[in-house]
mmCIF file of C-alpha atoms and ligand atoms in Angstrom:
data_model
loop_
_atom_site.group_PDB
_atom_site.id
_atom_site.type_symbol
_atom_site.label_atom_id
_atom_site.label_comp_id
_atom_site.label_asym_id
_atom_site.label_seq_id
_atom_site.Cartn_x
_atom_site.Cartn_y
_atom_site.Cartn_z
ATOM 1 C CA MET A 1 49.769 136.788 184.052
ATOM 2 C CA MET A 2 46.275 136.322 183.140
ATOM 3 C CA ARG A 3 44.004 134.188 185.067
ATOM 4 C CA GLU A 4 42.266 131.785 182.132
ATOM 5 C CA TRP A 5 46.106 130.640 181.158
ATOM 6 C CA MET A 6 45.741 128.903 184.046
ATOM 7 C CA TRP A 7 44.910 125.128 183.724
ATOM 8 C CA PRO A 8 44.204 123.189 187.354
ATOM 9 C CA THR A 9 47.237 120.901 188.143
ATOM 10 C CA ALA A 10 46.315 117.518 189.143
ATOM 11 C CA SER A 11 46.621 118.302 192.794
ATOM 12 C CA GLU A 12 43.392 120.488 192.073
ATOM 13 C CA LYS A 13 41.672 117.696 190.656
ATOM 14 C CA ASP A 14 38.990 115.339 191.875
ATOM 15 C CA PRO A 15 40.063 111.947 191.541
ATOM 16 C CA ASN A 16 36.627 110.043 191.393
ATOM 17 C CA ALA A 17 35.837 112.860 188.961
ATOM 18 C CA PRO A 18 33.550 110.902 186.097
ATOM 19 C CA GLY A 19 34.085 111.631 182.558
ATOM 20 C CA ASP A 20 37.568 111.465 180.298
ATOM 21 C CA GLU A 21 39.743 113.761 181.923
ATOM 22 C CA ASP A 22 42.530 114.305 178.639
ATOM 23 C CA LEU A 23 41.637 117.818 177.453
ATOM 24 C CA ARG A 24 43.048 118.708 180.551
ATOM 25 C CA MET A 25 46.054 116.575 180.407
ATOM 26 C CA ILE A 26 47.587 118.972 178.244
ATOM 27 C CA PRO A 27 50.020 121.377 180.249
ATOM 28 C CA ARG A 28 50.559 124.567 179.313
ATOM 29 C CA TRP A 29 54.222 125.254 178.577
ATOM 30 C CA SER A 30 53.547 122.445 175.404
ATOM 31 C CA MET A 31 50.929 125.116 174.659
ATOM 32 C CA VAL A 32 53.368 127.554 174.376
ATOM 33 C CA LEU A 33 55.657 126.007 172.805
ATOM 34 C CA ALA A 34 53.202 124.479 170.076
ATOM 35 C CA ILE A 35 52.466 127.959 169.622
ATOM 36 C CA LEU A 36 56.243 128.723 169.327
ATOM 37 C CA LEU A 37 57.024 126.852 166.414
ATOM 38 C CA PHE A 38 54.142 126.941 164.738
ATOM 39 C CA ALA A 39 55.147 130.485 164.127
ATOM 40 C CA GLY A 40 58.820 129.610 164.213
ATOM 41 C CA MET A 41 58.594 127.630 161.062
ATOM 42 C CA GLN A 42 56.066 130.780 159.310
ATOM 43 C CA TYR A 43 59.519 132.146 159.698
ATOM 44 C CA ILE A 44 61.560 130.177 158.686
ATOM 45 C CA PHE A 45 59.090 129.459 155.394
ATOM 46 C CA HIS A 46 58.487 133.194 154.615
ATOM 47 C CA VAL A 47 61.404 134.899 155.967
ATOM 48 C CA VAL A 48 64.836 132.182 156.280
ATOM 49 C CA MET A 49 64.037 131.138 153.228
ATOM 50 C CA PRO A 50 65.131 132.470 149.464
ATOM 51 C CA HIS A 51 62.378 133.983 147.831
ATOM 52 C CA HIS A 52 62.998 134.257 144.423
ATOM 53 C CA LYS A 53 60.174 132.706 143.269
ATOM 54 C CA HIS A 54 57.365 134.374 143.635
ATOM 55 C CA GLU A 55 55.020 132.220 141.899
ATOM 56 C CA LEU A 56 55.869 129.679 144.556
ATOM 57 C CA LEU A 57 53.822 131.410 147.216
ATOM 58 C CA PRO A 58 50.683 129.209 147.685
ATOM 59 C CA LEU A 59 52.965 126.245 148.028
ATOM 60 C CA ARG A 60 55.287 128.448 150.708
ATOM 61 C CA LEU A 61 52.452 128.795 152.186
ATOM 62 C CA MET A 62 51.002 125.556 152.217
ATOM 63 C CA MET A 63 54.325 124.178 153.300
ATOM 64 C CA GLY A 64 54.387 126.756 156.006
ATOM 65 C CA TYR A 65 51.195 126.013 157.883
ATOM 66 C CA ALA A 66 51.601 122.002 157.503
ATOM 67 C CA TRP A 67 55.057 122.227 158.677
ATOM 68 C CA GLY A 68 53.789 123.876 161.742
ATOM 69 C CA SER A 69 50.649 122.435 162.226
ATOM 70 C CA LEU A 70 53.163 119.227 162.047
ATOM 71 C CA VAL A 71 55.881 119.945 165.176
ATOM 72 C CA ALA A 72 52.860 122.377 166.922
ATOM 73 C CA SER A 73 51.216 118.726 167.428
ATOM 74 C CA TYR A 74 54.266 116.921 168.388
ATOM 75 C CA ALA A 75 54.629 120.105 170.988
ATOM 76 C CA LEU A 76 51.629 119.225 172.876
ATOM 77 C CA LEU A 77 51.441 115.430 172.395
ATOM 78 C CA LEU A 78 55.030 116.003 174.501
ATOM 79 C CA GLY A 79 53.072 117.801 176.744
ATOM 80 C CA TYR A 80 50.140 114.717 177.297
ATOM 81 C CA VAL A 81 52.817 112.071 177.113
ATOM 82 C CA SER A 82 54.711 114.151 180.246
ATOM 83 C CA ARG A 83 51.148 114.094 182.106
ATOM 84 C CA ASP A 84 49.880 110.760 181.461
ATOM 85 C CA VAL A 85 53.068 108.933 182.409
ATOM 86 C CA LYS A 86 52.631 110.704 186.178
ATOM 87 C CA ARG A 87 48.883 109.287 186.012
ATOM 88 C CA ARG A 88 49.984 105.751 185.225
ATOM 89 C CA GLY A 89 53.010 105.572 187.810
ATOM 90 C CA MET A 90 55.755 105.531 184.517
ATOM 91 C CA SER A 91 58.944 107.167 184.615
ATOM 92 C CA ALA A 92 58.675 110.826 182.910
ATOM 93 C CA GLY A 93 61.984 111.530 182.366
ATOM 94 C CA LEU A 94 62.689 108.094 180.881
ATOM 95 C CA TRP A 95 59.735 108.254 178.197
ATOM 96 C CA MET A 96 59.847 112.072 177.908
ATOM 97 C CA LEU A 97 63.456 111.539 176.778
ATOM 98 C CA VAL A 98 62.018 108.073 173.960
ATOM 99 C CA CYS A 99 59.882 110.419 172.580
ATOM 100 C CA VAL A 100 62.287 113.360 172.015
ATOM 101 C CA VAL A 101 64.832 111.304 170.550
ATOM 102 C CA LEU A 102 63.616 108.599 168.473
ATOM 103 C CA PRO A 103 62.361 110.449 164.936
ATOM 104 C CA GLY A 104 58.834 111.134 163.368
ATOM 105 C CA GLY A 105 56.899 110.485 166.268
ATOM 106 C CA ILE A 106 57.934 107.000 166.463
ATOM 107 C CA GLY A 107 58.741 107.731 170.396
ATOM 108 C CA ALA A 108 55.153 108.444 170.836
ATOM 109 C CA VAL A 109 53.962 105.519 169.182
ATOM 110 C CA VAL A 110 56.181 103.177 170.989
ATOM 111 C CA TYR A 111 54.750 104.688 174.543
ATOM 112 C CA PHE A 112 50.974 104.158 173.455
ATOM 113 C CA MET A 113 51.938 100.922 172.541
ATOM 114 C CA LEU A 114 53.961 100.094 175.720
ATOM 115 C CA ARG A 115 52.101 102.176 178.529
ATOM 116 C CA GLN A 116 50.535 100.760 181.576
ATOM 117 C CA PRO A 117 47.333 101.123 182.284
ATOM 118 C CA VAL A 118 45.985 104.471 184.616
ATOM 119 C CA LEU A 119 46.252 104.005 188.496
ATOM 120 C CA SER A 120 43.319 103.090 190.426
ATOM 121 C CA ARG A 121 42.423 103.917 193.727
ATOM 122 C CA CYS A 122 42.077 101.561 196.708
ATOM 123 C CA PRO A 123 38.233 101.533 197.833
ATOM 124 C CA ASN A 124 38.760 101.815 201.342
ATOM 125 C CA CYS A 125 41.775 104.294 201.506
ATOM 126 C CA SER A 126 42.307 105.594 197.866
ATOM 127 C CA THR A 127 45.952 104.856 198.460
ATOM 128 C CA ALA A 128 47.072 105.130 194.384
ATOM 129 C CA ILE A 129 47.138 101.075 193.173
ATOM 130 C CA ALA A 130 49.029 99.924 189.957
ATOM 131 C CA ALA A 131 47.366 97.594 188.113
ATOM 132 C CA THR A 132 49.739 94.804 188.922
ATOM 133 C CA TYR A 133 49.326 94.602 192.654
ATOM 134 C CA HIS A 134 47.082 92.070 194.470
ATOM 135 C CA PHE A 135 46.576 94.113 197.453
ATOM 136 C CA CYS A 136 46.711 97.918 198.853
ATOM 137 C CA PRO A 137 50.133 98.400 200.045
ATOM 138 C CA GLN A 138 48.377 100.549 202.392
ATOM 139 C CA CYS A 139 45.526 98.418 204.196
ATOM 140 C CA GLN A 140 45.960 95.571 202.401
ATOM 141 C CA PHE A 141 42.757 95.646 201.056
ATOM 142 C CA GLN A 142 42.469 92.917 198.364
ATOM 143 C CA MET A 143 42.188 93.899 194.615
ATOM 144 C CA ALA A 144 42.386 91.073 192.906
ATOM 145 C CA PRO A 145 42.156 87.246 193.314
ATOM 146 C CA VAL A 146 44.520 85.470 194.647
ATOM 147 C CA CYS A 147 45.963 81.944 195.796
ATOM 148 C CA GLY A 148 45.034 81.351 199.666
ATOM 149 C CA GLU A 149 48.611 78.814 199.282
ATOM 150 C CA CYS A 150 51.158 81.232 197.351
ATOM 151 C CA HIS A 151 49.384 84.508 197.243
ATOM 152 C CA ARG A 152 50.425 84.673 193.175
ATOM 153 C CA GLY A 153 47.187 86.505 191.025
ATOM 154 C CA VAL A 154 45.046 83.652 189.866
ATOM 155 C CA LYS A 155 42.287 84.182 187.626
ATOM 156 C CA ILE A 156 38.692 84.187 188.827
ATOM 157 C CA THR A 157 37.757 81.047 187.078
ATOM 158 C CA ASP A 158 40.013 79.181 187.883
ATOM 159 C CA VAL A 159 40.057 76.018 190.037
ATOM 160 C CA PHE A 160 43.490 75.392 190.900
ATOM 161 C CA CYS A 161 46.099 77.792 191.235
ATOM 162 C CA THR A 162 48.587 77.492 188.295
ATOM 163 C CA GLN A 163 51.601 78.102 190.093
ATOM 164 C CA CYS A 164 51.488 75.922 193.069
ATOM 165 C CA GLY A 165 48.025 73.736 192.354
ATOM 166 C CA HIS A 166 46.593 74.552 195.500
ATOM 167 C CA ASP A 167 42.546 74.397 195.248
ATOM 168 C CA LEU A 168 41.112 77.169 195.333
ATOM 169 C CA ALA A 169 37.893 75.934 196.263
ATOM 170 C CA ARG A 170 39.413 75.415 199.727
ATOM 171 C CA ASP A 171 39.846 79.102 200.008
ATOM 172 C CA GLY A 172 36.621 79.424 200.668
ATOM 173 C CA ALA A 173 34.474 82.442 198.244
ATOM 174 C CA PRO A 174 34.828 85.190 201.130
ATOM 175 C CA ALA A 175 38.566 85.256 201.022
ATOM 176 C CA ARG A 176 39.451 84.617 196.972
ATOM 177 C CA LEU A 177 36.827 86.693 195.807
ATOM 178 C CA ARG A 178 35.880 89.231 198.600
ATOM 179 C CA VAL A 179 36.831 92.076 195.841
ATOM 180 C CA TYR A 180 34.157 90.985 193.418
ATOM 181 C CA GLY A 181 31.976 90.133 196.260
ATOM 182 C CA ASP A 182 31.546 93.362 197.974
HETATM 183 ZN ZN1 LIG B 201 44.733 101.064 201.178
HETATM 184 ZN ZN1 LIG B 202 49.026 79.229 194.334
#
């Protein structure tokens, strides 16, 4: 196996590295699959299909290329989804199944509409934090403003808790706004 084919795994990457890492999100198996599918499409159009009409060769070349590109990009898309689900804390098996089973890329469209935000890191202890968390599960660092009475999430501009009616001003700025104040 040639070293150039080795792509960095998720564990080798610096989670705090700036910039978009989307290009690194495509795993090797999906690239190989894309090349195989593209080659397979050429095989189908030029070998399997009957060629009694030789004047249609340009059309056959075009169709082979178009279908090959389509299935190859679908393989790359599947590879991207398989890695993207992990950094969003979603079910990989379920979403791969949705993308494969729903025809014509509809599964992928559904995935991109419903996918969760990328997991962030706790500023205090670097634990992976979902967007819905109000506190870090490992060190209790406050990730979002919450009501001091019922501890449900509140908006930063709210004066009263929408769930229990607690007067949020009585919580005091340090407790309520710690995540924004630091
Ligand atoms: Zn933490
Ligand atoms: Zn409340």
